[in-house]
């Protein structure tokens, strides 16, 4: 495991409760951009599901939902807070699922923690487990940035992020077989603007 991934995983293991306290905005409108394209009962992967609230729990209302995260503390909170989803510990760079397992994937605020040089690997993993013709909804970066905060959320815990520019992300998505169909900006409760992309996997 790379140094950055260890910092991110250990960071969430330590500050999971604080993150949950701060994570109380409503994902409904942006999530509906994905879910409006689904049928009830479709299978959805929430990649980097974290504490499971407010995204995984919203998905469970209508869909067969799997939450994946590599932080034990986050998964413990998710299992406590969300009923009706299956939670799996794993790494987004090597998803523990068969090819063509899901009808949709969302990745809220998780891809942006992956080292920039591994974004393509994660997006390729999304393509591998997503059935062709279906959609990925993910938070991405705007301008390319790599950095850390040694005292994130006032917890004295270090957190790291890294992402390429949105143009490079679009190129990577295209290279892997996705076509970007929508782009949104979401203001989160932590005071940042975050771009989201909705992309359709169409390998042909
Ligand atoms: C900012 S939190 C977002 C949690 C949730 N998606 C939400 O919207 O609140 C990022 C989550 O991504 C997870 N994560 C980061 N890198 C990961 C990786 N390589 N594999 C699996 N999970 C990862 C972290 O453990 C953390 O729970």
PDB file of C-alpha atoms and ligand atoms in Angstrom:
ATOM      1  CA  UNK A   1       0.000   0.000   0.000  1.00  0.00           C
ATOM      2  CA  UNK A   2       1.357   3.420  -0.952  1.00  0.00           C
ATOM      3  CA  UNK A   3       2.153   5.994   1.712  1.00  0.00           C
ATOM      4  CA  UNK A   4      -0.718   8.239   0.591  1.00  0.00           C
ATOM      5  CA  UNK A   5      -3.286   5.451   0.692  1.00  0.00           C
ATOM      6  CA  UNK A   6      -2.122   4.466   4.166  1.00  0.00           C
ATOM      7  CA  UNK A   7      -2.431   8.094   5.342  1.00  0.00           C
ATOM      8  CA  UNK A   8      -5.952   8.345   3.916  1.00  0.00           C
ATOM      9  CA  UNK A   9      -7.094   4.997   5.326  1.00  0.00           C
ATOM     10  CA  UNK A  10      -5.573   5.571   8.763  1.00  0.00           C
ATOM     11  CA  UNK A  11      -6.927   9.122   8.742  1.00  0.00           C
ATOM     12  CA  UNK A  12     -10.497   7.952   8.168  1.00  0.00           C
ATOM     13  CA  UNK A  13     -10.023   5.202  10.732  1.00  0.00           C
ATOM     14  CA  UNK A  14      -9.264   7.927  13.269  1.00  0.00           C
ATOM     15  CA  UNK A  15     -11.699  10.676  12.316  1.00  0.00           C
ATOM     16  CA  UNK A  16     -14.694   8.673  11.074  1.00  0.00           C
ATOM     17  CA  UNK A  17     -17.020  10.018  13.805  1.00  0.00           C
ATOM     18  CA  UNK A  18     -16.035  13.638  13.164  1.00  0.00           C
ATOM     19  CA  UNK A  19     -16.536  13.210   9.431  1.00  0.00           C
ATOM     20  CA  UNK A  20     -19.984  11.711  10.003  1.00  0.00           C
ATOM     21  CA  UNK A  21     -20.929  14.691  12.209  1.00  0.00           C
ATOM     22  CA  UNK A  22     -19.996  17.060   9.381  1.00  0.00           C
ATOM     23  CA  UNK A  23     -21.460  15.021   6.518  1.00  0.00           C
ATOM     24  CA  UNK A  24     -25.068  16.095   6.646  1.00  0.00           C
ATOM     25  CA  UNK A  25     -25.883  17.670   3.302  1.00  0.00           C
ATOM     26  CA  UNK A  26     -28.539  16.197   1.068  1.00  0.00           C
ATOM     27  CA  UNK A  27     -27.094  14.273  -1.921  1.00  0.00           C
ATOM     28  CA  UNK A  28     -30.542  13.708  -3.418  1.00  0.00           C
ATOM     29  CA  UNK A  29     -30.418  16.058  -6.415  1.00  0.00           C
ATOM     30  CA  UNK A  30     -27.003  15.008  -7.679  1.00  0.00           C
ATOM     31  CA  UNK A  31     -27.607  11.337  -6.896  1.00  0.00           C
ATOM     32  CA  UNK A  32     -30.898  11.483  -8.808  1.00  0.00           C
ATOM     33  CA  UNK A  33     -28.929  12.307 -11.964  1.00  0.00           C
ATOM     34  CA  UNK A  34     -27.733   8.697 -11.706  1.00  0.00           C
ATOM     35  CA  UNK A  35     -30.688   6.975 -10.088  1.00  0.00           C
ATOM     36  CA  UNK A  36     -33.252   8.438 -12.521  1.00  0.00           C
ATOM     37  CA  UNK A  37     -31.560   6.238 -15.149  1.00  0.00           C
ATOM     38  CA  UNK A  38     -32.029   3.048 -13.107  1.00  0.00           C
ATOM     39  CA  UNK A  39     -34.804   0.547 -12.483  1.00  0.00           C
ATOM     40  CA  UNK A  40     -35.847  -0.433  -8.943  1.00  0.00           C
ATOM     41  CA  UNK A  41     -33.750  -3.373  -7.798  1.00  0.00           C
ATOM     42  CA  UNK A  42     -30.770  -2.537 -10.001  1.00  0.00           C
ATOM     43  CA  UNK A  43     -27.370  -3.190  -8.430  1.00  0.00           C
ATOM     44  CA  UNK A  44     -25.355  -0.134  -7.409  1.00  0.00           C
ATOM     45  CA  UNK A  45     -21.802   0.070  -6.086  1.00  0.00           C
ATOM     46  CA  UNK A  46     -21.052   2.964  -3.723  1.00  0.00           C
ATOM     47  CA  UNK A  47     -17.256   3.119  -4.066  1.00  0.00           C
ATOM     48  CA  UNK A  48     -15.578   4.738  -1.072  1.00  0.00           C
ATOM     49  CA  UNK A  49     -18.923   4.625   0.727  1.00  0.00           C
ATOM     50  CA  UNK A  50     -17.409   5.795   4.003  1.00  0.00           C
ATOM     51  CA  UNK A  51     -19.867   6.020   6.871  1.00  0.00           C
ATOM     52  CA  UNK A  52     -22.798   5.140   4.575  1.00  0.00           C
ATOM     53  CA  UNK A  53     -24.771   8.306   5.307  1.00  0.00           C
ATOM     54  CA  UNK A  54     -26.173  10.123   3.364  1.00  0.00           C
ATOM     55  CA  UNK A  55     -25.392   8.301   0.094  1.00  0.00           C
ATOM     56  CA  UNK A  56     -25.478   4.522   0.682  1.00  0.00           C
ATOM     57  CA  UNK A  57     -28.597   4.736   2.824  1.00  0.00           C
ATOM     58  CA  UNK A  58     -30.367   6.781   0.124  1.00  0.00           C
ATOM     59  CA  UNK A  59     -29.479   4.151  -2.488  1.00  0.00           C
ATOM     60  CA  UNK A  60     -30.858   1.284  -0.392  1.00  0.00           C
ATOM     61  CA  UNK A  61     -34.407   2.636  -0.669  1.00  0.00           C
ATOM     62  CA  UNK A  62     -34.704   1.468  -4.282  1.00  0.00           C
ATOM     63  CA  UNK A  63     -31.591  -0.459  -5.206  1.00  0.00           C
ATOM     64  CA  UNK A  64     -29.540  -3.538  -4.424  1.00  0.00           C
ATOM     65  CA  UNK A  65     -26.644  -1.629  -2.887  1.00  0.00           C
ATOM     66  CA  UNK A  66     -23.045  -2.569  -2.116  1.00  0.00           C
ATOM     67  CA  UNK A  67     -20.805  -0.164  -0.196  1.00  0.00           C
ATOM     68  CA  UNK A  68     -17.047  -0.574  -0.508  1.00  0.00           C
ATOM     69  CA  UNK A  69     -14.422   1.183   1.574  1.00  0.00           C
ATOM     70  CA  UNK A  70     -10.942   0.422   2.908  1.00  0.00           C
ATOM     71  CA  UNK A  71     -11.415   2.063   6.308  1.00  0.00           C
ATOM     72  CA  UNK A  72     -12.597  -0.288   9.051  1.00  0.00           C
ATOM     73  CA  UNK A  73     -13.946   2.582  11.170  1.00  0.00           C
ATOM     74  CA  UNK A  74     -15.939   3.973   8.270  1.00  0.00           C
ATOM     75  CA  UNK A  75     -17.396   0.541   7.528  1.00  0.00           C
ATOM     76  CA  UNK A  76     -18.281   0.020  11.193  1.00  0.00           C
ATOM     77  CA  UNK A  77     -20.284   3.263  11.141  1.00  0.00           C
ATOM     78  CA  UNK A  78     -21.864   2.327   7.810  1.00  0.00           C
ATOM     79  CA  UNK A  79     -22.981  -1.072   9.107  1.00  0.00           C
ATOM     80  CA  UNK A  80     -24.440   0.616  12.202  1.00  0.00           C
ATOM     81  CA  UNK A  81     -26.192   3.403  10.306  1.00  0.00           C
ATOM     82  CA  UNK A  82     -27.439   1.644   7.194  1.00  0.00           C
ATOM     83  CA  UNK A  83     -29.610  -1.413   6.907  1.00  0.00           C
ATOM     84  CA  UNK A  84     -30.299  -3.100   3.618  1.00  0.00           C
ATOM     85  CA  UNK A  85     -26.856  -2.701   2.036  1.00  0.00           C
ATOM     86  CA  UNK A  86     -23.942  -5.118   1.830  1.00  0.00           C
ATOM     87  CA  UNK A  87     -20.635  -3.623   2.952  1.00  0.00           C
ATOM     88  CA  UNK A  88     -17.266  -4.865   1.732  1.00  0.00           C
ATOM     89  CA  UNK A  89     -13.796  -3.881   2.826  1.00  0.00           C
ATOM     90  CA  UNK A  90     -11.592  -3.352  -0.194  1.00  0.00           C
ATOM     91  CA  UNK A  91      -9.490  -0.978  -2.232  1.00  0.00           C
ATOM     92  CA  UNK A  92     -10.830   0.939  -5.192  1.00  0.00           C
ATOM     93  CA  UNK A  93      -7.645   0.202  -7.140  1.00  0.00           C
ATOM     94  CA  UNK A  94      -8.444  -3.547  -7.112  1.00  0.00           C
ATOM     95  CA  UNK A  95     -12.179  -4.036  -6.684  1.00  0.00           C
ATOM     96  CA  UNK A  96     -13.093  -7.421  -5.185  1.00  0.00           C
ATOM     97  CA  UNK A  97     -15.951  -7.996  -7.650  1.00  0.00           C
ATOM     98  CA  UNK A  98     -16.491 -10.023 -10.822  1.00  0.00           C
ATOM     99  CA  UNK A  99     -16.557  -8.315 -14.215  1.00  0.00           C
ATOM    100  CA  UNK A 100     -19.956  -6.800 -15.165  1.00  0.00           C
ATOM    101  CA  UNK A 101     -21.314  -6.946 -11.600  1.00  0.00           C
ATOM    102  CA  UNK A 102     -23.150  -3.602 -11.351  1.00  0.00           C
ATOM    103  CA  UNK A 103     -25.791  -1.513 -13.107  1.00  0.00           C
ATOM    104  CA  UNK A 104     -24.342   1.734 -11.716  1.00  0.00           C
ATOM    105  CA  UNK A 105     -21.439   3.077  -9.679  1.00  0.00           C
ATOM    106  CA  UNK A 106     -21.197   6.202  -7.573  1.00  0.00           C
ATOM    107  CA  UNK A 107     -18.047   7.528  -5.946  1.00  0.00           C
ATOM    108  CA  UNK A 108     -18.769  10.546  -3.749  1.00  0.00           C
ATOM    109  CA  UNK A 109     -15.594  12.338  -2.585  1.00  0.00           C
ATOM    110  CA  UNK A 110     -13.491   9.151  -2.786  1.00  0.00           C
ATOM    111  CA  UNK A 111     -11.663   9.167  -6.145  1.00  0.00           C
ATOM    112  CA  UNK A 112     -10.168  12.539  -5.132  1.00  0.00           C
ATOM    113  CA  UNK A 113      -8.178  10.758  -2.388  1.00  0.00           C
ATOM    114  CA  UNK A 114      -6.495   8.354  -4.816  1.00  0.00           C
ATOM    115  CA  UNK A 115      -2.940   9.222  -5.903  1.00  0.00           C
ATOM    116  CA  UNK A 116      -3.145  10.943  -9.292  1.00  0.00           C
ATOM    117  CA  UNK A 117      -1.110   8.268 -11.034  1.00  0.00           C
ATOM    118  CA  UNK A 118      -3.632   5.626  -9.914  1.00  0.00           C
ATOM    119  CA  UNK A 119      -6.808   7.385 -11.093  1.00  0.00           C
ATOM    120  CA  UNK A 120      -6.735   5.547 -14.409  1.00  0.00           C
ATOM    121  CA  UNK A 121      -6.427   2.215 -12.624  1.00  0.00           C
ATOM    122  CA  UNK A 122      -9.495   3.003 -10.488  1.00  0.00           C
ATOM    123  CA  UNK A 123     -11.507   4.201 -13.482  1.00  0.00           C
ATOM    124  CA  UNK A 124     -10.495   1.010 -15.325  1.00  0.00           C
ATOM    125  CA  UNK A 125     -11.720  -1.013 -12.364  1.00  0.00           C
ATOM    126  CA  UNK A 126     -15.039   0.862 -12.495  1.00  0.00           C
ATOM    127  CA  UNK A 127     -15.280  -0.025 -16.198  1.00  0.00           C
ATOM    128  CA  UNK A 128     -14.489  -3.661 -15.508  1.00  0.00           C
ATOM    129  CA  UNK A 129     -17.238  -4.162 -12.903  1.00  0.00           C
ATOM    130  CA  UNK A 130     -19.868  -1.961 -14.621  1.00  0.00           C
ATOM    131  CA  UNK A 131     -22.137  -3.536 -17.216  1.00  0.00           C
ATOM    132  CA  UNK A 132     -21.656  -1.824 -20.607  1.00  0.00           C
ATOM    133  CA  UNK A 133     -24.146   0.961 -21.335  1.00  0.00           C
ATOM    134  CA  UNK A 134     -24.427   1.930 -17.664  1.00  0.00           C
ATOM    135  CA  UNK A 135     -23.338   4.977 -15.657  1.00  0.00           C
ATOM    136  CA  UNK A 136     -20.709   6.210 -13.224  1.00  0.00           C
ATOM    137  CA  UNK A 137     -21.321   9.291 -11.045  1.00  0.00           C
ATOM    138  CA  UNK A 138     -18.132  10.547  -9.396  1.00  0.00           C
ATOM    139  CA  UNK A 139     -16.683  13.555  -7.632  1.00  0.00           C
ATOM    140  CA  UNK A 140     -13.613  14.712  -9.541  1.00  0.00           C
ATOM    141  CA  UNK A 141     -11.078  17.513  -9.272  1.00  0.00           C
ATOM    142  CA  UNK A 142     -11.248  20.835 -11.080  1.00  0.00           C
ATOM    143  CA  UNK A 143      -7.682  22.163 -11.343  1.00  0.00           C
ATOM    144  CA  UNK A 144      -5.001  19.512 -10.810  1.00  0.00           C
ATOM    145  CA  UNK A 145      -3.922  19.439  -7.144  1.00  0.00           C
ATOM    146  CA  UNK A 146      -2.056  17.268  -4.683  1.00  0.00           C
ATOM    147  CA  UNK A 147      -1.825  18.209  -1.057  1.00  0.00           C
ATOM    148  CA  UNK A 148      -2.608  17.479   2.535  1.00  0.00           C
ATOM    149  CA  UNK A 149      -4.115  19.067   5.622  1.00  0.00           C
ATOM    150  CA  UNK A 150      -2.303  18.127   8.847  1.00  0.00           C
ATOM    151  CA  UNK A 151      -5.292  19.078  11.005  1.00  0.00           C
ATOM    152  CA  UNK A 152      -8.330  18.139   8.946  1.00  0.00           C
ATOM    153  CA  UNK A 153     -11.669  18.994  10.539  1.00  0.00           C
ATOM    154  CA  UNK A 154      -9.718  20.253  13.555  1.00  0.00           C
ATOM    155  CA  UNK A 155      -8.877  16.673  14.563  1.00  0.00           C
ATOM    156  CA  UNK A 156      -5.085  16.916  14.437  1.00  0.00           C
ATOM    157  CA  UNK A 157      -5.260  14.108  11.877  1.00  0.00           C
ATOM    158  CA  UNK A 158      -3.572  14.386   8.469  1.00  0.00           C
ATOM    159  CA  UNK A 159      -5.619  13.892   5.318  1.00  0.00           C
ATOM    160  CA  UNK A 160      -4.394  13.835   1.712  1.00  0.00           C
ATOM    161  CA  UNK A 161      -6.023  14.430  -1.656  1.00  0.00           C
ATOM    162  CA  UNK A 162      -4.758  14.291  -5.205  1.00  0.00           C
ATOM    163  CA  UNK A 163      -6.374  14.607  -8.567  1.00  0.00           C
ATOM    164  CA  UNK A 164      -5.603  15.588 -12.145  1.00  0.00           C
ATOM    165  CA  UNK A 165      -7.360  18.482 -13.888  1.00  0.00           C
ATOM    166  CA  UNK A 166     -10.913  17.889 -14.989  1.00  0.00           C
ATOM    167  CA  UNK A 167      -9.737  17.893 -18.605  1.00  0.00           C
ATOM    168  CA  UNK A 168      -7.274  15.081 -17.844  1.00  0.00           C
ATOM    169  CA  UNK A 169     -10.000  13.183 -15.993  1.00  0.00           C
ATOM    170  CA  UNK A 170     -12.245  13.458 -19.060  1.00  0.00           C
ATOM    171  CA  UNK A 171      -9.391  12.151 -21.241  1.00  0.00           C
ATOM    172  CA  UNK A 172      -8.851   9.220 -18.878  1.00  0.00           C
ATOM    173  CA  UNK A 173     -12.566   8.439 -18.826  1.00  0.00           C
ATOM    174  CA  UNK A 174     -12.637   8.475 -22.634  1.00  0.00           C
ATOM    175  CA  UNK A 175      -9.539   6.296 -22.901  1.00  0.00           C
ATOM    176  CA  UNK A 176     -11.114   3.694 -20.613  1.00  0.00           C
ATOM    177  CA  UNK A 177     -14.393   3.688 -22.556  1.00  0.00           C
ATOM    178  CA  UNK A 178     -16.599   6.226 -20.741  1.00  0.00           C
ATOM    179  CA  UNK A 179     -18.345   9.168 -22.332  1.00  0.00           C
ATOM    180  CA  UNK A 180     -19.071  12.144 -20.074  1.00  0.00           C
ATOM    181  CA  UNK A 181     -22.746  13.000 -20.401  1.00  0.00           C
ATOM    182  CA  UNK A 182     -23.239  15.556 -17.588  1.00  0.00           C
ATOM    183  CA  UNK A 183     -21.143  17.718 -15.323  1.00  0.00           C
ATOM    184  CA  UNK A 184     -22.353  19.410 -12.095  1.00  0.00           C
ATOM    185  CA  UNK A 185     -20.912  21.475  -9.276  1.00  0.00           C
ATOM    186  CA  UNK A 186     -21.951  20.698  -5.721  1.00  0.00           C
ATOM    187  CA  UNK A 187     -21.288  23.000  -2.741  1.00  0.00           C
ATOM    188  CA  UNK A 188     -20.528  20.793   0.225  1.00  0.00           C
ATOM    189  CA  UNK A 189     -20.998  21.634   3.873  1.00  0.00           C
ATOM    190  CA  UNK A 190     -17.241  21.744   4.371  1.00  0.00           C
ATOM    191  CA  UNK A 191     -17.133  24.895   2.277  1.00  0.00           C
ATOM    192  CA  UNK A 192     -15.807  23.658  -1.075  1.00  0.00           C
ATOM    193  CA  UNK A 193     -17.160  23.478  -4.606  1.00  0.00           C
ATOM    194  CA  UNK A 194     -16.769  20.005  -6.065  1.00  0.00           C
ATOM    195  CA  UNK A 195     -17.271  18.995  -9.680  1.00  0.00           C
ATOM    196  CA  UNK A 196     -19.194  15.785 -10.310  1.00  0.00           C
ATOM    197  CA  UNK A 197     -19.304  13.920 -13.591  1.00  0.00           C
ATOM    198  CA  UNK A 198     -21.870  11.488 -14.902  1.00  0.00           C
ATOM    199  CA  UNK A 199     -20.262   9.206 -17.490  1.00  0.00           C
ATOM    200  CA  UNK A 200     -21.667   6.337 -19.526  1.00  0.00           C
ATOM    201  CA  UNK A 201     -19.574   3.241 -20.094  1.00  0.00           C
ATOM    202  CA  UNK A 202     -19.718   2.367 -23.758  1.00  0.00           C
ATOM    203  CA  UNK A 203     -16.617   0.360 -24.684  1.00  0.00           C
ATOM    204  CA  UNK A 204     -17.669   0.141 -28.353  1.00  0.00           C
TER     205      UNK A 204
HETATM  206  C1  LIG B   1     -14.580  11.886   1.928  1.00  0.00           C
HETATM  207  S1  LIG B   1     -14.999  10.250   2.372  1.00  0.00           S
HETATM  208  C2  LIG B   1     -16.532  10.093   1.486  1.00  0.00           C
HETATM  209  C3  LIG B   1     -17.438   9.054   2.076  1.00  0.00           C
HETATM  210  C4  LIG B   1     -18.798   8.963   1.381  1.00  0.00           C
HETATM  211  N1  LIG B   1     -18.675   8.553   0.000  1.00  0.00           N
HETATM  212  C5  LIG B   1     -19.528  10.271   1.475  1.00  0.00           C
HETATM  213  O1  LIG B   1     -20.021  10.747   0.444  1.00  0.00           O
HETATM  214  O2  LIG B   1     -19.638  10.804   2.573  1.00  0.00           O
HETATM  215  C6  LIG B   1     -13.892   9.293   1.346  1.00  0.00           C
HETATM  216  C7  LIG B   1     -13.971   7.812   1.600  1.00  0.00           C
HETATM  217  O3  LIG B   1     -13.222   7.148   0.584  1.00  0.00           O
HETATM  218  C8  LIG B   1     -12.523   6.078   1.170  1.00  0.00           C
HETATM  219  N2  LIG B   1     -11.377   5.747   0.331  1.00  0.00           N
HETATM  220  C9  LIG B   1     -10.369   6.567  -0.057  1.00  0.00           C
HETATM  221  N3  LIG B   1      -9.502   5.917  -0.830  1.00  0.00           N
HETATM  222  C10 LIG B   1      -9.958   4.641  -0.943  1.00  0.00           C
HETATM  223  C11 LIG B   1      -9.480   3.472  -1.610  1.00  0.00           C
HETATM  224  N4  LIG B   1      -8.335   3.488  -2.301  1.00  0.00           N
HETATM  225  N5  LIG B   1     -10.214   2.348  -1.520  1.00  0.00           N
HETATM  226  C12 LIG B   1     -11.361   2.310  -0.791  1.00  0.00           C
HETATM  227  N6  LIG B   1     -11.855   3.383  -0.115  1.00  0.00           N
HETATM  228  C13 LIG B   1     -11.159   4.536  -0.197  1.00  0.00           C
HETATM  229  C14 LIG B   1     -12.133   6.602   2.546  1.00  0.00           C
HETATM  230  O4  LIG B   1     -11.829   5.573   3.462  1.00  0.00           O
HETATM  231  C15 LIG B   1     -13.365   7.406   2.936  1.00  0.00           C
HETATM  232  O5  LIG B   1     -14.285   6.630   3.669  1.00  0.00           O
END
